[in-house]
């Protein structure tokens, strides 16, 4: 009998899951905190056994995701991909050719390395391309980001959602998906999506939108002033920190000219002396109030030279999702003291933040204008997890660092594809070999892992299992069955994919896969059909979250640099999702027959 009464464990599990979804949609808390809180409550109320609290960390999918993050970063830092891409782009000088080729390179890369890693490699090339052809970055960034998402569909390791789906298949049917099983459906989808993006999609993007991707777009000179400290000024003897805290909270003292020598960057404890010339960044009205409060006066000089100090330079960087400085201000981070960096500007969603800049909490997608010593600036930005928007100019790695991680990565793929080793063991082995050959440092192994993603997966997987064991998935699948069992099986696959897409547009795609995978398996069993087709629908839907900037990490990353608005994502994402729905449903039914043999 298909109808099952709502049991107490099932009702508790579904209530907890709905509350978790609501918190994800609310978006005021980090998703890893929400997931851990949900797991804690699940243990307290008895849905998840206490001895299973950390069971998610032991799941092969979780360890494989972490391994792919480490190897992706090592391969990207090796420089081989960047060198190949630069040479390929130099084959033809036309904007359309170079844009199309960059989209294709990003699509192929993201099939094997982390999506964020592929996009971070492509972004500096995209900005260079736009600057060369005098085009707006908004034309290029979103097509590149969507190509990165489409490429991730095609292999087992392309996206965490695929690994999660494969793990649920292993638990339900005894064996996981093979490395290239996703390619039968996803490669045609990725190619069709690629053609749409380079033929039509990029033309739907605003062509005159100015993202914050250049020092000039910040208009930094309009917010700089050289202020002379008079002999009777009240700030003589005070430190930089005391002036910024007590006299003005809306201005930043960028540097000091003392005895005709410029001093940048400054330490917060630097004392101000009479006749010093302070280089201040603030809005014009704030500078005017500062002069009145401190009895100082403007220095008659050329403001354009204010930041020109030998040994210092400016850099534009973007804050990626889950960066260590997300949710913290430059003051909390002690950028000046710890990293010798001065934050000069923040651009968020196409608008420049000017007031209380050192108290503003940073968000993913923010574009930052920073100044620091030329010798350490890029290293400091890298330590903070920031992604440069121009050429990286990193130090050349050794030959082993360039070649060995890529070689071990390829061997791991072969081992997984040929069933010699499970994916988690194969990629962990690649990291071990890289460490032993000193082509990856131990420090980078631990630093590279995106711990919020790992925490999210490790917390939600036990809840997903509880949803299955408590009867919650059976209840949801029975409701879906009673509502849709008269429809064509191909339409049912499309409905599952559409529901997954909608959920993924408002929360993390890995979390969506954890929730939808057991429901898809239960529905397939209720219909007496092959669960593989429904699992593939979930895998594709989870990674095709193109309607909002919050659905995919890549979408958040490009919002500030591209100057995008929410409506821009709908403009390009909606037709692309509709194309994927129309193409994927029959492809899935062809590649994964709904009737079990």
XYZ file of C-alpha atoms in Angstrom:
597
model
C 0.000 0.000 0.000
C 1.495 3.298 -1.098
C 0.125 5.517 1.647
C 2.031 5.510 4.898
C 0.965 7.298 8.086
C 3.217 10.115 9.215
C 5.393 8.634 11.959
C 6.902 10.614 14.818
C 10.545 10.334 13.571
C 9.452 11.230 10.033
C 7.531 14.309 11.197
C 10.469 15.496 13.297
C 12.920 14.954 10.438
C 10.753 16.778 7.913
C 10.137 19.660 10.345
C 13.864 19.995 10.997
C 14.604 19.853 7.280
C 12.025 22.546 6.486
C 13.442 24.760 9.241
C 16.947 24.235 7.831
C 15.746 25.160 4.345
C 14.118 28.304 5.739
C 17.393 29.301 7.395
C 19.280 28.733 4.139
C 16.791 30.953 2.293
C 16.958 33.614 5.025
C 20.678 33.842 4.401
C 21.663 35.744 7.548
C 23.865 32.954 8.910
C 26.687 31.020 7.281
C 25.428 27.797 5.720
C 28.014 25.672 7.559
C 26.762 27.067 10.892
C 23.164 26.321 9.875
C 24.069 22.762 8.867
C 25.990 22.059 12.088
C 23.160 23.509 14.179
C 20.674 21.285 12.352
C 22.845 18.224 12.976
C 23.177 19.094 16.662
C 19.385 19.416 16.989
C 18.935 16.127 15.116
C 21.129 14.380 17.695
C 19.384 16.094 20.628
C 15.891 15.063 19.512
C 17.034 11.554 18.577
C 16.763 11.660 14.785
C 20.495 11.005 14.342
C 22.243 8.633 16.771
C 24.839 10.397 18.917
C 27.613 8.097 17.703
C 26.853 9.210 14.121
C 27.501 12.891 14.819
C 30.814 12.848 12.951
C 29.899 10.047 10.539
C 29.627 12.512 7.655
C 33.379 13.128 7.781
C 33.967 9.458 7.031
C 31.921 9.548 3.824
C 34.042 9.031 0.675
C 32.271 11.921 -1.058
C 33.414 14.381 1.609
C 37.053 13.275 1.550
C 37.084 13.270 -2.252
C 35.761 16.854 -2.375
C 38.571 17.946 -0.046
C 41.180 16.129 -2.149
C 39.939 17.741 -5.365
C 40.209 21.197 -3.749
C 43.853 20.568 -2.837
C 44.862 19.119 -6.205
C 42.990 21.816 -8.157
C 44.874 24.578 -6.352
C 48.228 22.846 -6.864
C 47.586 22.375 -10.589
C 46.433 25.971 -11.010
C 49.480 27.311 -9.157
C 51.762 25.193 -11.338
C 51.146 27.614 -14.209
C 50.889 25.050 -17.028
C 47.190 25.747 -17.604
C 47.749 29.495 -17.616
C 50.642 29.195 -20.076
C 48.606 26.993 -22.418
C 45.612 29.341 -22.236
C 47.722 32.423 -22.986
C 49.222 30.761 -26.052
C 45.834 29.542 -27.268
C 44.287 32.997 -26.909
C 47.168 34.511 -28.879
C 46.222 32.430 -31.954
C 43.685 35.031 -33.085
C 43.181 38.649 -32.098
C 39.413 39.025 -32.519
C 37.334 39.630 -29.396
C 34.700 37.034 -30.322
C 37.267 34.293 -30.959
C 39.152 34.943 -27.728
C 35.958 35.160 -25.669
C 34.645 31.896 -27.144
C 37.954 30.118 -26.622
C 38.193 31.340 -23.036
C 34.673 30.010 -22.363
C 35.632 26.642 -23.884
C 38.875 26.418 -21.882
C 36.966 27.191 -18.673
C 34.320 24.576 -19.495
C 36.922 21.838 -20.055
C 38.971 22.788 -16.978
C 35.968 22.759 -14.652
C 35.232 19.147 -15.589
C 38.358 18.135 -13.697
C 39.262 20.897 -11.244
C 37.262 22.905 -8.739
C 34.802 25.355 -10.376
C 36.158 28.292 -8.368
C 39.696 27.318 -9.370
C 38.769 27.262 -13.064
C 37.022 30.626 -12.825
C 39.854 32.246 -10.857
C 42.247 31.234 -13.654
C 39.938 32.641 -16.331
C 39.028 35.959 -14.674
C 42.389 37.746 -15.084
C 42.448 36.658 -18.739
C 38.901 37.967 -19.185
C 39.803 41.382 -17.766
C 42.896 41.577 -19.961
C 40.763 40.658 -22.977
C 38.151 43.326 -22.184
C 40.780 45.986 -21.563
C 42.521 45.179 -24.837
C 39.304 45.403 -26.870
C 37.751 48.209 -24.771
C 34.746 46.071 -23.817
C 32.814 45.906 -20.571
C 33.692 42.887 -18.372
C 29.955 42.337 -17.940
C 29.834 40.917 -21.473
C 32.264 38.128 -20.647
C 32.235 37.247 -16.949
C 28.801 35.655 -16.691
C 29.215 33.432 -19.779
C 32.567 32.259 -18.393
C 31.073 31.552 -14.950
C 28.185 29.581 -16.473
C 30.622 27.584 -18.634
C 32.485 26.673 -15.438
C 29.228 25.394 -13.940
C 28.313 23.456 -17.109
C 31.732 21.823 -17.295
C 31.393 20.610 -13.725
C 28.371 18.515 -14.734
C 30.376 16.175 -16.924
C 32.512 14.106 -14.533
C 32.284 12.517 -11.113
C 34.629 15.113 -9.564
C 33.379 18.133 -11.507
C 31.168 19.314 -8.662
C 30.495 18.186 -5.057
C 26.875 17.482 -6.004
C 27.964 14.701 -8.392
C 30.017 13.044 -5.665
C 27.066 13.228 -3.265
C 24.735 11.682 -5.857
C 27.231 8.893 -6.502
C 27.519 8.206 -2.773
C 23.739 7.868 -2.380
C 23.665 5.500 -5.363
C 26.352 3.330 -3.732
C 24.300 3.080 -0.520
C 21.043 2.378 -2.338
C 22.173 0.148 -5.211
C 25.533 -1.209 -4.066
C 27.835 0.602 -6.513
C 28.618 4.280 -7.136
C 28.553 5.989 -10.520
C 31.707 5.606 -12.586
C 33.951 8.576 -13.319
C 32.515 9.332 -16.766
C 28.948 8.058 -16.255
C 27.736 11.657 -15.983
C 29.227 12.470 -19.400
C 26.575 10.566 -21.409
C 24.022 13.234 -20.582
C 26.103 16.152 -19.351
C 28.561 16.507 -22.261
C 25.758 17.180 -24.808
C 24.129 19.564 -22.317
C 27.419 21.389 -21.703
C 28.102 21.720 -25.440
C 24.582 22.988 -26.195
C 24.857 25.441 -23.307
C 28.284 26.562 -24.558
C 26.926 27.222 -28.066
C 23.997 29.179 -26.623
C 26.310 31.315 -24.475
C 28.765 32.244 -27.237
C 26.132 32.756 -29.956
C 23.247 34.372 -28.080
C 23.867 34.483 -24.343
C 26.705 37.007 -24.184
C 24.651 39.408 -26.304
C 21.966 39.446 -23.575
C 24.457 40.932 -21.119
C 24.714 44.714 -20.554
C 27.443 46.115 -22.788
C 28.067 49.359 -20.921
C 28.005 48.169 -17.312
C 31.099 49.264 -15.407
C 32.274 46.732 -12.893
C 34.907 47.703 -10.353
C 37.874 46.124 -12.028
C 40.331 48.959 -12.380
C 41.908 51.540 -10.122
C 40.449 54.248 -12.347
C 36.883 53.022 -11.857
C 37.241 53.631 -8.131
C 37.943 57.358 -8.845
C 40.374 57.125 -5.984
C 41.983 60.492 -6.657
C 38.694 62.297 -5.973
C 38.835 60.948 -2.423
C 42.465 61.735 -1.583
C 43.756 64.830 0.168
C 47.142 65.940 1.472
C 46.583 67.627 4.831
C 49.221 69.697 6.633
C 49.431 69.215 10.415
C 49.886 72.729 11.821
C 51.971 73.449 14.927
C 48.847 74.007 17.041
C 46.902 71.012 15.728
C 45.191 68.880 18.360
C 46.353 65.628 16.707
C 50.086 66.157 17.267
C 51.426 63.291 19.374
C 48.436 61.058 18.670
C 48.821 57.720 16.910
C 47.180 56.875 13.582
C 44.761 54.551 15.397
C 43.796 57.251 17.928
C 43.086 59.784 15.171
C 40.972 57.334 13.170
C 39.095 56.135 16.266
C 38.589 59.397 18.175
C 38.711 62.229 15.628
C 37.140 60.686 12.540
C 35.757 57.242 11.833
C 35.101 57.937 8.158
C 38.647 58.719 6.997
C 41.721 56.577 6.471
C 45.238 57.941 6.898
C 46.991 56.257 4.011
C 50.460 57.730 4.470
C 52.630 60.494 5.887
C 55.032 62.858 4.151
C 57.691 63.802 6.685
C 60.783 65.813 5.748
C 59.852 65.359 2.071
C 59.861 61.578 2.393
C 56.705 59.564 1.904
C 55.998 56.768 4.352
C 53.611 54.007 3.245
C 52.134 51.807 4.527
C 51.798 52.996 8.117
C 51.509 51.076 11.364
C 48.539 52.017 13.584
C 50.956 53.077 16.357
C 52.737 55.663 14.165
C 52.766 59.044 15.960
C 51.825 62.264 14.164
C 54.224 65.212 14.386
C 53.920 68.900 13.578
C 54.392 69.837 9.907
C 53.613 66.290 8.827
C 51.587 66.032 5.644
C 48.923 63.367 6.034
C 47.636 61.551 2.956
C 43.971 60.965 3.788
C 41.320 59.064 1.910
C 37.746 60.150 2.590
C 34.742 61.733 0.945
C 35.108 65.513 0.335
C 32.657 66.454 3.107
C 34.504 64.208 5.577
C 37.831 65.824 4.673
C 36.305 69.269 5.195
C 35.035 68.281 8.652
C 38.419 66.744 9.504
C 40.195 70.048 8.729
C 37.775 71.914 10.966
C 38.076 69.452 13.868
C 41.876 69.191 13.822
C 42.908 72.736 12.874
C 44.804 71.449 9.832
C 44.729 72.767 6.271
C 44.994 71.360 2.779
C 48.397 71.135 1.168
C 48.718 72.662 -2.274
C 49.908 69.649 -4.298
C 49.014 67.344 -7.133
C 46.735 64.691 -5.657
C 47.527 62.239 -8.443
C 50.967 61.758 -6.957
C 49.666 61.030 -3.479
C 49.887 57.240 -3.867
C 53.000 57.205 -6.007
C 55.552 55.823 -3.586
C 58.545 53.820 -4.674
C 58.204 50.184 -3.623
C 54.397 50.371 -3.205
C 51.659 49.422 -5.619
C 47.903 49.043 -5.887
C 46.056 45.793 -6.509
C 42.421 44.959 -7.217
C 41.183 41.698 -5.734
C 37.832 39.982 -5.257
C 36.626 38.235 -2.091
C 35.699 34.634 -2.955
C 32.962 32.729 -1.102
C 34.104 31.313 2.257
C 37.287 33.414 2.365
C 38.809 33.842 5.831
C 38.046 37.574 5.821
C 34.370 37.217 4.867
C 32.177 38.812 7.535
C 35.086 40.740 9.092
C 36.248 44.331 8.690
C 39.751 45.477 7.783
C 40.152 46.700 11.366
C 39.232 43.282 12.782
C 41.645 41.669 10.347
C 44.417 44.113 11.354
C 45.444 44.447 7.721
C 47.983 47.158 8.450
C 49.632 45.470 11.419
C 49.697 41.856 10.195
C 49.909 42.220 6.423
C 51.119 45.816 5.822
C 48.083 46.391 3.613
C 45.898 49.466 3.369
C 42.311 49.044 2.169
C 41.479 52.017 -0.083
C 38.155 51.067 -1.618
C 35.339 48.515 -1.620
C 32.979 47.917 -4.521
C 29.859 45.897 -3.810
C 27.307 44.999 -6.465
C 28.543 47.752 -8.760
C 28.555 50.491 -6.109
C 31.584 51.919 -4.336
C 31.528 52.066 -0.530
C 33.187 55.207 0.806
C 32.015 55.725 4.362
C 33.443 53.857 7.350
C 35.422 51.713 4.975
C 37.657 50.211 7.681
C 34.560 49.247 9.703
C 32.647 47.692 6.809
C 32.319 43.927 7.051
C 33.470 42.299 3.829
C 31.226 40.022 1.790
C 31.801 37.440 -0.919
C 31.973 39.142 -4.311
C 33.332 42.439 -2.943
C 36.062 44.008 -5.068
C 38.811 45.558 -2.930
C 41.384 48.162 -3.865
C 44.440 47.613 -1.687
C 47.881 49.166 -1.365
C 51.030 47.658 0.053
C 54.728 46.952 -0.471
C 55.364 45.628 -3.957
C 57.517 42.799 -2.628
C 54.823 41.319 -0.379
C 51.509 42.647 -1.700
C 50.507 39.660 -3.837
C 51.691 37.132 -1.250
C 49.647 38.880 1.447
C 46.559 38.896 -0.785
C 47.071 35.185 -1.462
C 47.379 34.427 2.269
C 44.016 36.106 2.783
C 42.489 33.938 0.040
C 41.799 36.902 -2.261
C 41.697 36.456 -6.041
C 43.508 39.041 -8.212
C 41.609 40.627 -11.064
C 44.718 41.196 -13.147
C 47.650 38.973 -14.090
C 48.905 37.117 -11.030
C 52.651 37.695 -11.588
C 53.429 34.905 -9.190
C 56.899 33.476 -8.726
C 57.626 30.631 -11.134
C 57.190 27.244 -9.487
C 59.808 24.555 -9.739
C 59.608 21.922 -12.454
C 58.243 19.348 -10.002
C 55.559 21.770 -8.807
C 54.482 22.384 -12.390
C 54.336 18.786 -13.581
C 54.014 16.278 -10.738
C 50.629 17.312 -9.224
C 49.101 17.198 -12.720
C 50.702 13.807 -13.400
C 49.464 12.309 -10.113
C 46.024 13.813 -10.757
C 45.809 12.131 -14.179
C 46.904 8.815 -12.664
C 44.176 9.149 -10.019
C 41.567 9.719 -12.735
C 42.779 6.620 -14.611
C 42.726 4.548 -11.404
C 39.161 5.619 -10.663
C 37.929 5.137 -14.247
C 39.427 1.657 -14.482
C 38.045 0.648 -11.054
C 41.541 0.077 -9.682
C 40.832 2.297 -6.651
C 37.807 4.105 -5.233
C 37.851 7.830 -5.974
C 38.570 8.876 -2.382
C 41.635 6.602 -2.144
C 42.912 7.495 -5.628
C 42.868 11.261 -5.100
C 44.149 10.997 -1.530
C 47.015 8.938 -2.950
C 47.731 11.686 -5.495
C 48.069 14.191 -2.656
C 50.332 11.874 -0.647
C 52.608 11.383 -3.663
C 52.679 15.138 -4.284
C 53.630 15.838 -0.675
C 56.322 13.149 -0.627
C 57.859 14.582 -3.805
C 57.615 18.111 -2.320
C 55.487 19.367 -5.183
C 52.769 20.311 -2.645
C 53.598 21.662 0.794
C 51.936 20.333 3.927
C 50.838 23.868 4.765
C 48.985 24.285 1.463
C 47.234 20.928 1.963
C 45.437 22.183 5.065
C 45.109 25.792 3.923
C 43.538 25.048 0.530
C 40.575 23.026 1.783
C 37.321 25.005 1.752
C 36.333 23.954 5.276
C 32.836 25.532 5.252
C 31.904 23.290 2.289
C 33.361 20.219 4.009
C 31.509 21.097 7.226
C 28.257 21.586 5.306
C 28.520 18.187 3.631
C 29.630 16.353 6.774
C 26.692 17.831 8.726
C 23.944 17.325 6.154
C 24.770 13.769 5.052
C 23.705 12.222 8.431
C 20.477 14.252 8.222
C 19.923 12.938 4.677
C 20.348 9.399 5.964
C 17.925 10.128 8.814
C 15.394 11.354 6.251
C 15.626 7.953 4.546
C 15.570 5.778 7.656
C 12.758 7.669 9.389
C 10.383 7.279 6.453
C 10.498 10.971 5.530
C 11.686 10.390 1.970
C 9.029 7.738 1.486
C 6.357 10.164 2.620
C 7.523 12.913 0.238
C 7.904 10.456 -2.655
C 4.390 9.093 -2.047
C 2.998 12.626 -2.211
C 4.891 13.191 -5.467
C 3.689 9.822 -6.755
C 0.032 10.572 -6.025
C 0.381 13.959 -7.755
C 2.343 12.920 -10.829
C 2.067 9.146 -11.457
C -0.296 9.650 -14.412
C 2.260 11.807 -16.232
C 4.809 10.636 -18.759
C 7.996 9.259 -17.141
C 10.041 11.812 -19.110
C 7.953 14.613 -17.619
C 8.484 13.144 -14.144
C 12.244 13.313 -14.675
C 11.846 16.919 -15.792
C 9.788 17.767 -12.701
C 12.434 16.348 -10.365
C 15.082 18.351 -12.226
C 13.017 21.553 -12.078
C 12.375 21.187 -8.326
C 16.093 20.610 -7.769
C 16.956 23.692 -9.850
C 14.585 25.853 -7.827
C 16.047 24.659 -4.529
C 19.593 25.097 -5.782
C 18.841 28.696 -6.811
C 18.259 29.620 -3.177
C 20.774 27.418 -1.359
C 24.039 25.550 -1.842
C 24.009 22.959 -4.634
C 25.656 20.278 -2.466
C 22.985 20.769 0.207
C 20.313 20.471 -2.473
C 21.807 17.169 -3.654
C 21.813 15.771 -0.103
C 18.111 16.571 0.273
C 16.869 15.591 -3.191
C 18.896 12.400 -3.807
C 17.081 10.187 -1.261
C 13.726 11.591 -2.382
C 14.545 10.769 -6.021
C 15.543 7.199 -5.103
C 12.371 6.665 -3.077
C 10.165 8.055 -5.878
C 11.835 5.785 -8.433
C 11.187 2.750 -6.233
C 7.539 3.783 -5.785
C 7.163 4.053 -9.561
C 9.064 0.814 -10.158
C 11.596 2.658 -12.324
C 15.359 2.936 -12.592
C 16.669 5.294 -9.846
C 19.657 6.251 -12.025
C 17.511 8.436 -14.268
C 16.113 10.365 -11.300
C 19.539 10.680 -9.665
C 20.933 12.132 -12.902
C 18.078 14.629 -12.949
C 19.052 15.711 -9.421
C 22.744 15.926 -10.356
C 22.044 18.210 -13.315
C 19.441 20.310 -11.521
C 21.637 20.846 -8.455
C 24.468 22.366 -10.494
C 22.280 24.428 -12.859
C 21.405 27.244 -10.458
C 21.620 30.216 -12.797
C 18.682 32.442 -11.766
C 20.247 34.182 -8.760
C 23.731 35.251 -7.643
C 23.383 33.187 -4.460
C 22.763 29.803 -6.081
C 26.337 29.080 -7.152
C 29.672 30.267 -5.764
C 30.798 31.373 -9.220
C 27.764 33.643 -9.521
C 28.656 35.437 -6.288
C 32.276 35.797 -7.356
C 31.524 37.689 -10.579
C 28.810 39.996 -9.272
C 31.084 42.807 -8.086
C 33.702 42.650 -10.868
C 31.006 42.510 -13.544
C 28.771 45.131 -11.963
C 25.841 42.729 -12.289
C 22.378 43.159 -10.850
C 19.950 40.420 -9.789
C 17.965 40.888 -13.002
C 21.034 40.125 -15.132
C 21.176 36.571 -13.754
C 17.526 35.993 -14.642
C 18.055 37.453 -18.111
C 20.684 34.891 -19.039
C 19.947 32.111 -16.550
C 16.256 31.576 -17.338
C 16.617 30.737 -21.047
C 19.649 28.570 -20.280
C 17.773 26.604 -17.597
C 14.793 26.136 -19.922
C 17.101 24.825 -22.668
C 18.720 22.416 -20.211
C 15.320 21.162 -19.016
C 14.148 20.588 -22.587
C 17.336 18.805 -23.653
C 18.244 16.898 -20.497
C 14.959 15.060 -19.881
C 14.941 13.021 -23.131
C 18.732 12.558 -22.930
C 18.454 11.088 -19.434
C 15.691 8.715 -20.499
C 17.830 7.594 -23.452
C 21.085 7.142 -21.522
C 19.465 5.687 -18.380
C 16.346 3.726 -19.384
C 13.553 4.161 -16.875
C 12.558 0.490 -16.957
C 15.058 -1.751 -15.185
C 16.412 -4.587 -17.277
